[in-house]
Short mmCIF file of N, CA and C in Angstrom, two decimals:
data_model
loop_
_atom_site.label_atom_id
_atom_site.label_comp_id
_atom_site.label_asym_id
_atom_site.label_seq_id
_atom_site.Cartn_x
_atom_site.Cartn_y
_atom_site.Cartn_z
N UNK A 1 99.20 77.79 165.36
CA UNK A 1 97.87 78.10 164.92
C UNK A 1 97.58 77.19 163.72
N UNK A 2 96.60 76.84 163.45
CA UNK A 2 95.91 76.25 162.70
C UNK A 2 94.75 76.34 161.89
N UNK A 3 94.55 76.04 160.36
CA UNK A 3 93.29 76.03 159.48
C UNK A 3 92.83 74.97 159.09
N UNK A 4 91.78 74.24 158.91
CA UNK A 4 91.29 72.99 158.46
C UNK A 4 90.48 73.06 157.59
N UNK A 5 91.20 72.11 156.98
CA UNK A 5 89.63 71.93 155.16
C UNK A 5 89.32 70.38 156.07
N UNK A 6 88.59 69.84 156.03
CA UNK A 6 88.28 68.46 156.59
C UNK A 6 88.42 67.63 155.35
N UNK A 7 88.27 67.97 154.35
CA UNK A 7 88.33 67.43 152.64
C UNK A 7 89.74 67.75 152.41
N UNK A 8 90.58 68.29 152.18
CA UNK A 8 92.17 68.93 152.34
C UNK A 8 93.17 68.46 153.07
N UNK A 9 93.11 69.18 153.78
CA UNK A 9 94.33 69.08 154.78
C UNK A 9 94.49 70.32 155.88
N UNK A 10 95.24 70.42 156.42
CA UNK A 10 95.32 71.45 157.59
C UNK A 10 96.80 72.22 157.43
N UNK A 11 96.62 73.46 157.67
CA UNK A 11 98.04 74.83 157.41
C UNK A 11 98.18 74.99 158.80
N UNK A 12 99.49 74.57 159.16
CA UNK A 12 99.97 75.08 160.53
C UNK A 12 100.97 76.12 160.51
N UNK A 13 100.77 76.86 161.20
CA UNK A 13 101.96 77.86 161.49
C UNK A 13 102.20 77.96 163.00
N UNK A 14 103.72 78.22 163.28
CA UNK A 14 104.18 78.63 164.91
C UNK A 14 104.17 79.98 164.74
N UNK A 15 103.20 80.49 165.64
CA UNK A 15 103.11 82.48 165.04
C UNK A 15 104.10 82.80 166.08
N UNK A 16 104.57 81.72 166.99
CA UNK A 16 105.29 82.21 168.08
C UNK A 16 107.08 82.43 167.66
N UNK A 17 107.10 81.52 166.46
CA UNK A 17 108.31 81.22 165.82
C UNK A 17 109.21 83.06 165.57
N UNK A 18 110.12 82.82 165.51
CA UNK A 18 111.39 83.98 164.71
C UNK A 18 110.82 84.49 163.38
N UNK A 19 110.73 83.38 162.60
CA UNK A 19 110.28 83.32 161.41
C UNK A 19 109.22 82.25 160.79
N UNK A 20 107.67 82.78 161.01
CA UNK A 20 106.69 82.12 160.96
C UNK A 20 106.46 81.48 159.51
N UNK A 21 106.20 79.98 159.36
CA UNK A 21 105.79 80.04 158.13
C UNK A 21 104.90 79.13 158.14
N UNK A 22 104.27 78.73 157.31
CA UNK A 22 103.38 77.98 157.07
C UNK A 22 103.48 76.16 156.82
N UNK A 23 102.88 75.41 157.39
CA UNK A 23 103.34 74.13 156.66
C UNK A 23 101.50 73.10 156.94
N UNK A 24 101.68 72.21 155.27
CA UNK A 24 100.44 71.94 155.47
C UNK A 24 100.59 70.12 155.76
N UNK A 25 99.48 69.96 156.10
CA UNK A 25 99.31 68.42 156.60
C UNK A 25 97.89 67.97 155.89
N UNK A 26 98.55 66.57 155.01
CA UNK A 26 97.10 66.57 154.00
C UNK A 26 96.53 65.48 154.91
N UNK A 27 94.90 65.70 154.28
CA UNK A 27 94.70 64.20 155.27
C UNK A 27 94.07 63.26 154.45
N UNK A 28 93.51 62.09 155.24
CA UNK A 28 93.33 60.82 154.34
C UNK A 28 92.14 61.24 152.99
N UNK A 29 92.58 60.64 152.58
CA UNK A 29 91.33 60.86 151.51
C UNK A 29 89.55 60.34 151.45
N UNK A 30 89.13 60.68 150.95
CA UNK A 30 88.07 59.92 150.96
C UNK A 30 87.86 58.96 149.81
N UNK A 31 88.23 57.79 149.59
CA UNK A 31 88.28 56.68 148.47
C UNK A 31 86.99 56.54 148.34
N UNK A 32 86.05 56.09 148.95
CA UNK A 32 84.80 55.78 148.69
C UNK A 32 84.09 56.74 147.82
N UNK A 33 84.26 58.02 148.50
CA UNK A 33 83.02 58.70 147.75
C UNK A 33 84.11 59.39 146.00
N UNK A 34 84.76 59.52 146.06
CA UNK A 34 86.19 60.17 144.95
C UNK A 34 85.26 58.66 143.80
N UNK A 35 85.25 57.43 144.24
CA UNK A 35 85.37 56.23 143.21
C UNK A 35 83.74 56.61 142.28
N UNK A 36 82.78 57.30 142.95
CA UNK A 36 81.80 57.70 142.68
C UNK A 36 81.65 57.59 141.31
N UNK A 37 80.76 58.03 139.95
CA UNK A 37 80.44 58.39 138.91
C UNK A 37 81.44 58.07 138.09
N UNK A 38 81.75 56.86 137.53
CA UNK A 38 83.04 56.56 137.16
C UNK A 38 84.15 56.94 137.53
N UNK A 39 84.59 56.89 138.90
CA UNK A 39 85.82 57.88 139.32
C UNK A 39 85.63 59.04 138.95
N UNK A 40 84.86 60.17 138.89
CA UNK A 40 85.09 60.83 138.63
C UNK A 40 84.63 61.98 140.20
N UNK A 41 83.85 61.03 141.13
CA UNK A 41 83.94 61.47 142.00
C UNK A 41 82.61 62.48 142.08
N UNK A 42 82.24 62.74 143.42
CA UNK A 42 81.10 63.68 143.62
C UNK A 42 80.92 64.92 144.21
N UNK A 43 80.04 65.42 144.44
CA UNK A 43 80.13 66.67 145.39
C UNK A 43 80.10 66.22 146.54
N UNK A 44 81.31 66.59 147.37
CA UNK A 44 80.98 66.23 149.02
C UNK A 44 80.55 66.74 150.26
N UNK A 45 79.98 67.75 149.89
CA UNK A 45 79.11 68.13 150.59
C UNK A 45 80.03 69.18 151.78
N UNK A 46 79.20 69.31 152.58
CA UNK A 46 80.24 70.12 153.96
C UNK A 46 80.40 68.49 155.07
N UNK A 47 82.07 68.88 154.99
CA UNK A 47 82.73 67.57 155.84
C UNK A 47 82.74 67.74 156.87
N UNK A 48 81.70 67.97 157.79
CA UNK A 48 81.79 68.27 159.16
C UNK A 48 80.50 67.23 159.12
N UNK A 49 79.83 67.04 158.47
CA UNK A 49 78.61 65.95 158.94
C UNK A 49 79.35 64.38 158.76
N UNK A 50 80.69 64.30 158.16
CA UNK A 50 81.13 62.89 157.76
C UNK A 50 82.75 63.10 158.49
N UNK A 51 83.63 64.42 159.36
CA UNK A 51 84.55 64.25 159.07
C UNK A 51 84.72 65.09 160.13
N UNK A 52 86.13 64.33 161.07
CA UNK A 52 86.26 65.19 162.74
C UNK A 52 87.78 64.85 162.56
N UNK A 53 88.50 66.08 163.31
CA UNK A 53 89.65 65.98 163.39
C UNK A 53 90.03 66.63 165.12
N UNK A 54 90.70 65.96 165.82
CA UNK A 54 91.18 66.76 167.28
C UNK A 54 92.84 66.35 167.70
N UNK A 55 93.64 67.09 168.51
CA UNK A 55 94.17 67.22 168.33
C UNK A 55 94.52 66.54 170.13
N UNK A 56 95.45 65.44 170.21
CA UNK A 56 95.67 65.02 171.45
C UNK A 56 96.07 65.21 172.33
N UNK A 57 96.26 65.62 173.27
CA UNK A 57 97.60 66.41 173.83
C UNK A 57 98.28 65.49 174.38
N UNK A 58 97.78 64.46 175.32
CA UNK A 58 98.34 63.61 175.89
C UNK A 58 99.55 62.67 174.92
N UNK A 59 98.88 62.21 173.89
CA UNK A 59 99.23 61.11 172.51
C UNK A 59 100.38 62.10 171.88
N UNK A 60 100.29 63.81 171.77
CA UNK A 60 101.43 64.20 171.09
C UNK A 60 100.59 63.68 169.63
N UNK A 61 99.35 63.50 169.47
CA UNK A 61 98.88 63.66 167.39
C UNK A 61 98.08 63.83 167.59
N UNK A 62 97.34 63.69 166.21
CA UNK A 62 96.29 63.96 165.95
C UNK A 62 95.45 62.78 165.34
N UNK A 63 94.42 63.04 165.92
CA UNK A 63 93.64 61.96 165.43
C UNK A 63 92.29 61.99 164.64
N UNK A 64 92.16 61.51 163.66
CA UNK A 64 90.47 61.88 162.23
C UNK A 64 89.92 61.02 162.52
N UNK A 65 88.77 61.53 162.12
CA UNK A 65 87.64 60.25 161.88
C UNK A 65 86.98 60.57 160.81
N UNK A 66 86.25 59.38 160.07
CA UNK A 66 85.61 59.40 158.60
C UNK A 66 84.49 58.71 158.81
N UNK A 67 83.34 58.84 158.69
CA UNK A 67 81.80 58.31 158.74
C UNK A 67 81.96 58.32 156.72
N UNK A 68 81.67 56.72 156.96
CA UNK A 68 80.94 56.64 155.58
C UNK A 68 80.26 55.96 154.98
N UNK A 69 79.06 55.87 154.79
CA UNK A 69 77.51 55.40 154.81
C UNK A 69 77.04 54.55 153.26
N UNK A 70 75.99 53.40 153.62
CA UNK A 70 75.65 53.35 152.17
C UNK A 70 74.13 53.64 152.40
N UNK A 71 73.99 54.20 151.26
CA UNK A 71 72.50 55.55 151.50
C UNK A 71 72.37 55.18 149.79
N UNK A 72 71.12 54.94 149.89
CA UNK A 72 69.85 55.16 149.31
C UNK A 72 68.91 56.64 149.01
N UNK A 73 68.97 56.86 148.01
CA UNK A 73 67.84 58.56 147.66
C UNK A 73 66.90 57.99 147.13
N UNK A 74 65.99 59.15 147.79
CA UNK A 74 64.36 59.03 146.96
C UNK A 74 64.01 59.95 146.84
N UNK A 75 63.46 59.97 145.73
CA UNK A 75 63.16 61.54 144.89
C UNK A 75 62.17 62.19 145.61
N UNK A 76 61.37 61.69 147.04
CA UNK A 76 60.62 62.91 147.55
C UNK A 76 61.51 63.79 148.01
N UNK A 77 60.68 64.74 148.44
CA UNK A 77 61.36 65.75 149.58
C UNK A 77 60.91 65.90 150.72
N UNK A 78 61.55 66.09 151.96
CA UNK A 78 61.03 65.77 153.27
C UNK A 78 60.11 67.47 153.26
N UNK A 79 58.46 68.08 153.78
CA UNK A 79 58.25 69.11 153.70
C UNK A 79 59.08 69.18 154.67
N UNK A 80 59.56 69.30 155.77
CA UNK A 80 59.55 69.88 156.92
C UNK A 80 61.41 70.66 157.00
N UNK A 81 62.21 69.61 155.99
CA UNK A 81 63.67 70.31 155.87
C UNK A 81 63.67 70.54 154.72
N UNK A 82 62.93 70.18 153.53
CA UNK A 82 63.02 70.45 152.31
C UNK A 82 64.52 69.57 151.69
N UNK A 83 64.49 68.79 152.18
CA UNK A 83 66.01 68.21 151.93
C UNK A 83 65.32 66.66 151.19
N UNK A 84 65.93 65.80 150.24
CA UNK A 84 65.70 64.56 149.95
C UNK A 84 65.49 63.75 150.73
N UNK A 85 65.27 62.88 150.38
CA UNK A 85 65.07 61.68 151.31
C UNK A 85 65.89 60.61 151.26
N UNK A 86 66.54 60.03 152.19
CA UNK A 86 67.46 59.12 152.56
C UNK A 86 67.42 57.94 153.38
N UNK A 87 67.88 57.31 153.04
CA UNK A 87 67.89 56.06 153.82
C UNK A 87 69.28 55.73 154.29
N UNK A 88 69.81 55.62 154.91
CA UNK A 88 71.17 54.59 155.54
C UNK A 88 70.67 53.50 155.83
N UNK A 89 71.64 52.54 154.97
CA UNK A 89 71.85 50.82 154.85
C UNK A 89 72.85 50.20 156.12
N UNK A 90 73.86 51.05 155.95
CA UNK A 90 74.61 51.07 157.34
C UNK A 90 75.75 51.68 156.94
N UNK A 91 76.67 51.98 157.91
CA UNK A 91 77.96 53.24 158.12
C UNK A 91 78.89 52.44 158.31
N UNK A 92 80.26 52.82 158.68
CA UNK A 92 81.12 52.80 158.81
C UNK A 92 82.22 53.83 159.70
N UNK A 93 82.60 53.91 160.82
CA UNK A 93 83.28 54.94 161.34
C UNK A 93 85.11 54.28 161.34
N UNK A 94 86.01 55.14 160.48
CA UNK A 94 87.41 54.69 160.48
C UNK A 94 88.04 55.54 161.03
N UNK A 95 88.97 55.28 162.07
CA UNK A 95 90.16 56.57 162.54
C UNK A 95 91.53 56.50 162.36
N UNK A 96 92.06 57.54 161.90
CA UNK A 96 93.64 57.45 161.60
C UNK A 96 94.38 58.14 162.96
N UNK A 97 95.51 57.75 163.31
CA UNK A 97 96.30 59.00 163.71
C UNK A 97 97.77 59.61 162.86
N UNK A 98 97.96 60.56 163.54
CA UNK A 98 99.40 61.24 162.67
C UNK A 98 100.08 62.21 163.67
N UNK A 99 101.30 61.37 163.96
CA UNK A 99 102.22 61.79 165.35
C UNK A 99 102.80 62.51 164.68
N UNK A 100 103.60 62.54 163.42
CA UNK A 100 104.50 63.02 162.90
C UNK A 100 104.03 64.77 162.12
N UNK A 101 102.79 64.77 162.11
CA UNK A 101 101.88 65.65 161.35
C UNK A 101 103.09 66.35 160.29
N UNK A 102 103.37 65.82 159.31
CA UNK A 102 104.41 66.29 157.92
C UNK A 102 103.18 66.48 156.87
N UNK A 103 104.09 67.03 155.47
CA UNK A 103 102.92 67.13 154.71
C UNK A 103 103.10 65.42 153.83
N UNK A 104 103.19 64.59 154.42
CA UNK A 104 102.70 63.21 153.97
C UNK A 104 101.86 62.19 154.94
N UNK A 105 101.03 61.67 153.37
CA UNK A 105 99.93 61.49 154.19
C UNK A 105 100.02 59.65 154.11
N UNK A 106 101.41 59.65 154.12
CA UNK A 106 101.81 58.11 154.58
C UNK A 106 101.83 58.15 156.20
N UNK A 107 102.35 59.18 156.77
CA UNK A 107 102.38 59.87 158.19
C UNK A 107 101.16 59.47 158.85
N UNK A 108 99.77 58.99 158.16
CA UNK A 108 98.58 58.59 158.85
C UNK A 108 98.59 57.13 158.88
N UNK A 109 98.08 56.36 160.01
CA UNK A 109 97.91 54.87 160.40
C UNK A 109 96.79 54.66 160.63
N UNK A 110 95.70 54.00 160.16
CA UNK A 110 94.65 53.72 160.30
C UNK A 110 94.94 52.79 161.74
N UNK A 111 93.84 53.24 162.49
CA UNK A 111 93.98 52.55 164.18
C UNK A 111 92.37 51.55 163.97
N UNK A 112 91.49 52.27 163.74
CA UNK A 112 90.20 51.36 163.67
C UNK A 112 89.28 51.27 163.13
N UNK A 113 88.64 50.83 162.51
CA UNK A 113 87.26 50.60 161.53
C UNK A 113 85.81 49.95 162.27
N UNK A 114 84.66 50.92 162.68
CA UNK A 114 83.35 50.29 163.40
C UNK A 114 82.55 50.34 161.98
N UNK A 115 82.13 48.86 161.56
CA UNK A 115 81.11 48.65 160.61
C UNK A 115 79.70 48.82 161.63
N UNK A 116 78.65 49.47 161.08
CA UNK A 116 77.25 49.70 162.12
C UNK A 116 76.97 47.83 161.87
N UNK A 117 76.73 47.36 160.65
CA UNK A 117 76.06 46.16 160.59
C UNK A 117 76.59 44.57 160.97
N UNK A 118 78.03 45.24 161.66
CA UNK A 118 78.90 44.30 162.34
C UNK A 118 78.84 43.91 164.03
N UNK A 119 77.74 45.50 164.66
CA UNK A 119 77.79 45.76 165.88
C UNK A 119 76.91 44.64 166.27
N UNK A 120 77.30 43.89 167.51
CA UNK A 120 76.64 43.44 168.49
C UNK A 120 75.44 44.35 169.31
N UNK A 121 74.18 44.50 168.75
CA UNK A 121 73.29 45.13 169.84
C UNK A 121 72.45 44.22 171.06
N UNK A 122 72.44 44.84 172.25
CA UNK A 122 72.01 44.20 173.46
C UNK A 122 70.47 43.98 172.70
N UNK A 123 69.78 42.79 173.54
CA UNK A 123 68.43 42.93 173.01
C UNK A 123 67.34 44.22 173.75
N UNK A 124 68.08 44.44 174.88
CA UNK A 124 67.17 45.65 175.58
C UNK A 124 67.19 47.05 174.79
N UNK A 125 68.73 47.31 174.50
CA UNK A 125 68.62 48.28 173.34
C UNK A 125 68.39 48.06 172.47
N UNK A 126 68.27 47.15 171.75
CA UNK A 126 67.48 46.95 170.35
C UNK A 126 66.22 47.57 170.24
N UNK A 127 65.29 47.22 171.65
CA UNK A 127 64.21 47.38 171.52
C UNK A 127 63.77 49.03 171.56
N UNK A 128 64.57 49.79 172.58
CA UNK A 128 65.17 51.20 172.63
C UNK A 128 65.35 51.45 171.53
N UNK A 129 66.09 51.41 170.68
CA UNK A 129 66.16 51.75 169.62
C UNK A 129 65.24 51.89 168.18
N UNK A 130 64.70 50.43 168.79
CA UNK A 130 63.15 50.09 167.66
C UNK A 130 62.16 51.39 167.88
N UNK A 131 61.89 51.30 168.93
CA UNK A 131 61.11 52.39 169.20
C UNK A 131 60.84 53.73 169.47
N UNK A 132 62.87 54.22 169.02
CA UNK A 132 62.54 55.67 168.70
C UNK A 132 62.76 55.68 166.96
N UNK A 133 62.90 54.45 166.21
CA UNK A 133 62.96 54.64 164.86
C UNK A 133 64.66 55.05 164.65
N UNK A 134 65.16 54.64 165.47
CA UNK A 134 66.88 54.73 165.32
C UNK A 134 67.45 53.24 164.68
N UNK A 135 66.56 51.91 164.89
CA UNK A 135 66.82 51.03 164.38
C UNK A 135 65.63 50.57 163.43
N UNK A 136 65.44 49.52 162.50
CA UNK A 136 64.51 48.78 161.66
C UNK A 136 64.96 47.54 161.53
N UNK A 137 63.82 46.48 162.16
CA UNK A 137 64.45 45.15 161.67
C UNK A 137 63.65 44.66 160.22
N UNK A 138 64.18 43.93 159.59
CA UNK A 138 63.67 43.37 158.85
C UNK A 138 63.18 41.82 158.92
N UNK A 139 62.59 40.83 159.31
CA UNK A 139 62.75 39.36 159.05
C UNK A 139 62.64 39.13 157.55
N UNK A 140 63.46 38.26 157.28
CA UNK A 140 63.60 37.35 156.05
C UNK A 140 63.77 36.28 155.90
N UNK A 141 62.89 35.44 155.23
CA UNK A 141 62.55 34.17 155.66
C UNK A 141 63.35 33.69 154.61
N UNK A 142 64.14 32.38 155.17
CA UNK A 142 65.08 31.39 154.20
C UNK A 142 65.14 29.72 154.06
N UNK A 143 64.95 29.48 153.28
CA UNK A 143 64.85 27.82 153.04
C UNK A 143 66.42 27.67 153.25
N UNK A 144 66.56 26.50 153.92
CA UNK A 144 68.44 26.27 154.03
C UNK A 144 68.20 24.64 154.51
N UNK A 145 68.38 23.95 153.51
CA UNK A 145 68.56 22.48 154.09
C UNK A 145 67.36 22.12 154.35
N UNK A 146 66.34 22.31 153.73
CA UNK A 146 65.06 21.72 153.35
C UNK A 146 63.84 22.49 155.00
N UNK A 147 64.65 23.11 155.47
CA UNK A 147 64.15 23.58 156.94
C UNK A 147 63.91 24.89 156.90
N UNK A 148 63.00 24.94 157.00
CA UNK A 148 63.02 26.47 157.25
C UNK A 148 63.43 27.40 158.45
N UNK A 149 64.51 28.62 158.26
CA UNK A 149 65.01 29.43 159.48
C UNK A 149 64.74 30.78 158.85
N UNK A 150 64.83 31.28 159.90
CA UNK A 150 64.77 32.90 160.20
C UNK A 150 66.08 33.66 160.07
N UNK A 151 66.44 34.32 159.50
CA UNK A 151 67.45 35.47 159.47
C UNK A 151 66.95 36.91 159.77
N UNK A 152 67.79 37.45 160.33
CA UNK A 152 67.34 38.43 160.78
C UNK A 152 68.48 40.08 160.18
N UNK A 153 67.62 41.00 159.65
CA UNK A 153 68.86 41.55 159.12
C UNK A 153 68.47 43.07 159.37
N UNK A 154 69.59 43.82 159.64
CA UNK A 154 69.32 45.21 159.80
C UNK A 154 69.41 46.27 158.98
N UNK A 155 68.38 47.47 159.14
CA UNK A 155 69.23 48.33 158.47
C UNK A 155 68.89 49.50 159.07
N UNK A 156 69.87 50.47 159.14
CA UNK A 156 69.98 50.76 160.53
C UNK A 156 70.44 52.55 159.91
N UNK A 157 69.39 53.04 160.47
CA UNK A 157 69.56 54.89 160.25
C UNK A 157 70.81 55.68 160.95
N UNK A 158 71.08 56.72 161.03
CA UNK A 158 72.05 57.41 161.68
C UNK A 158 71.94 57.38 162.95
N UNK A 159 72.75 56.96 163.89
CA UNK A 159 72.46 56.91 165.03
C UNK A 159 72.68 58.10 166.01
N UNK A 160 71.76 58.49 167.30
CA UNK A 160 72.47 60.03 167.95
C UNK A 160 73.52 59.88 168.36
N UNK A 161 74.00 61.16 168.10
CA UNK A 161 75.38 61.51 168.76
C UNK A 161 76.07 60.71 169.93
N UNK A 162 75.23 60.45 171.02
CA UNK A 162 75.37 59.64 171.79
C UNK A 162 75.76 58.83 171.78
N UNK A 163 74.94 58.28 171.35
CA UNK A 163 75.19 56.55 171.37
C UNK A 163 76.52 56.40 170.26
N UNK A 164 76.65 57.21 169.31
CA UNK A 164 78.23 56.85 168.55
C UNK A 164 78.94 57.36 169.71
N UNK A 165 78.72 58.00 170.31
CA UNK A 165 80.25 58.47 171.26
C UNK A 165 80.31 57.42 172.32
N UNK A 166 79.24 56.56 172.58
CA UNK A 166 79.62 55.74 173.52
C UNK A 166 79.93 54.40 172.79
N UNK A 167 79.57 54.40 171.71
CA UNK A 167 80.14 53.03 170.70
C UNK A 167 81.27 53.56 170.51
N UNK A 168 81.65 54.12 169.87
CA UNK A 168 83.59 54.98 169.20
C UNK A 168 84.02 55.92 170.33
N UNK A 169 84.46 55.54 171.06
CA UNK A 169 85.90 56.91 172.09
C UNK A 169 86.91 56.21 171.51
N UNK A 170 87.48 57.39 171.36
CA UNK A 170 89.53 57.52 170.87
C UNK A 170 89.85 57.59 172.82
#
């Protein structure tokens, strides 16, 4: 049996055991957001919107994932959730696994890192995307060698569920 902090670590026990006890498994940390406010780190909110953990059966571990975003606030408030307003610049999805599940959290191996602003998008979905407001292009115009070119640069909101599960499968 099992408990999960997604920020923590996880308490396993064999309830099936002679003598049940407890043993915990920490997990990766979150460096990014901890380096926050002079290191001093922030409120992190509930880790289920940035933080998944499942358990393999096939693989024999376990495997996390960490979403972590660079976001922009603006002091309105949305009426409709009453929540701030945000922007995502672009994300990041990293996954560890941990065969050994001990309480060290050297025991985790980072397997992969998806930068959003690294992704190759098709131009058909681009345009899919433009037009439910899941993507934003920007043009920005650049002098380079007395010529003028086009760069093209994204910045790119949370994407649905979907479409990360068909960009990231473990």
């Amino acid at each position: 049996m099992g408990w999960v902090d997604l920020w923590r670590g996880i308490l396993l026990c064999d309830v099936l055991h002679a003598e049940p006890s407890l043993r915990g498994v920490p997990l990766p940390l979150p460096l990014v957001e901890m380096g926050y406010n002079y290191s001093l780190g922030m409120e992190l909110g509930n880790p289920a919107q940035r933080r998944g953990i499942a358990f393999i059966r096939g693989k024999g571990c376990l495997n996390f994932v960490h979403l972590e975003s660079t976001e922009e606030c603006f002091p309105e408030v949305d009426e409709e959730t009453e929540s701030i307003t945000v922007r995502v610049d672009d994300w990041a999805l990293t996954t560890w696994s941990n065969k050994k599940m001990s309480n060290s959290l050297e025991d985790w191996h980072k397997e992969s890192v998806v930068q959003a602003s690294s992704i190759a998008i098709d131009p058909a979905i681009s345009r899919m995307l433009k037009d439910t407001g899941c993507c934003v292009y920007h043009r920005i115009m650049t002098l380079q060698q007395s010529s003028e070119t086009c760069r093209t640069s994204r910045s790119i909101s949370p994407l649905p569920a979907s479409l990360v599960k068909m960009l990231f499968t473990w």
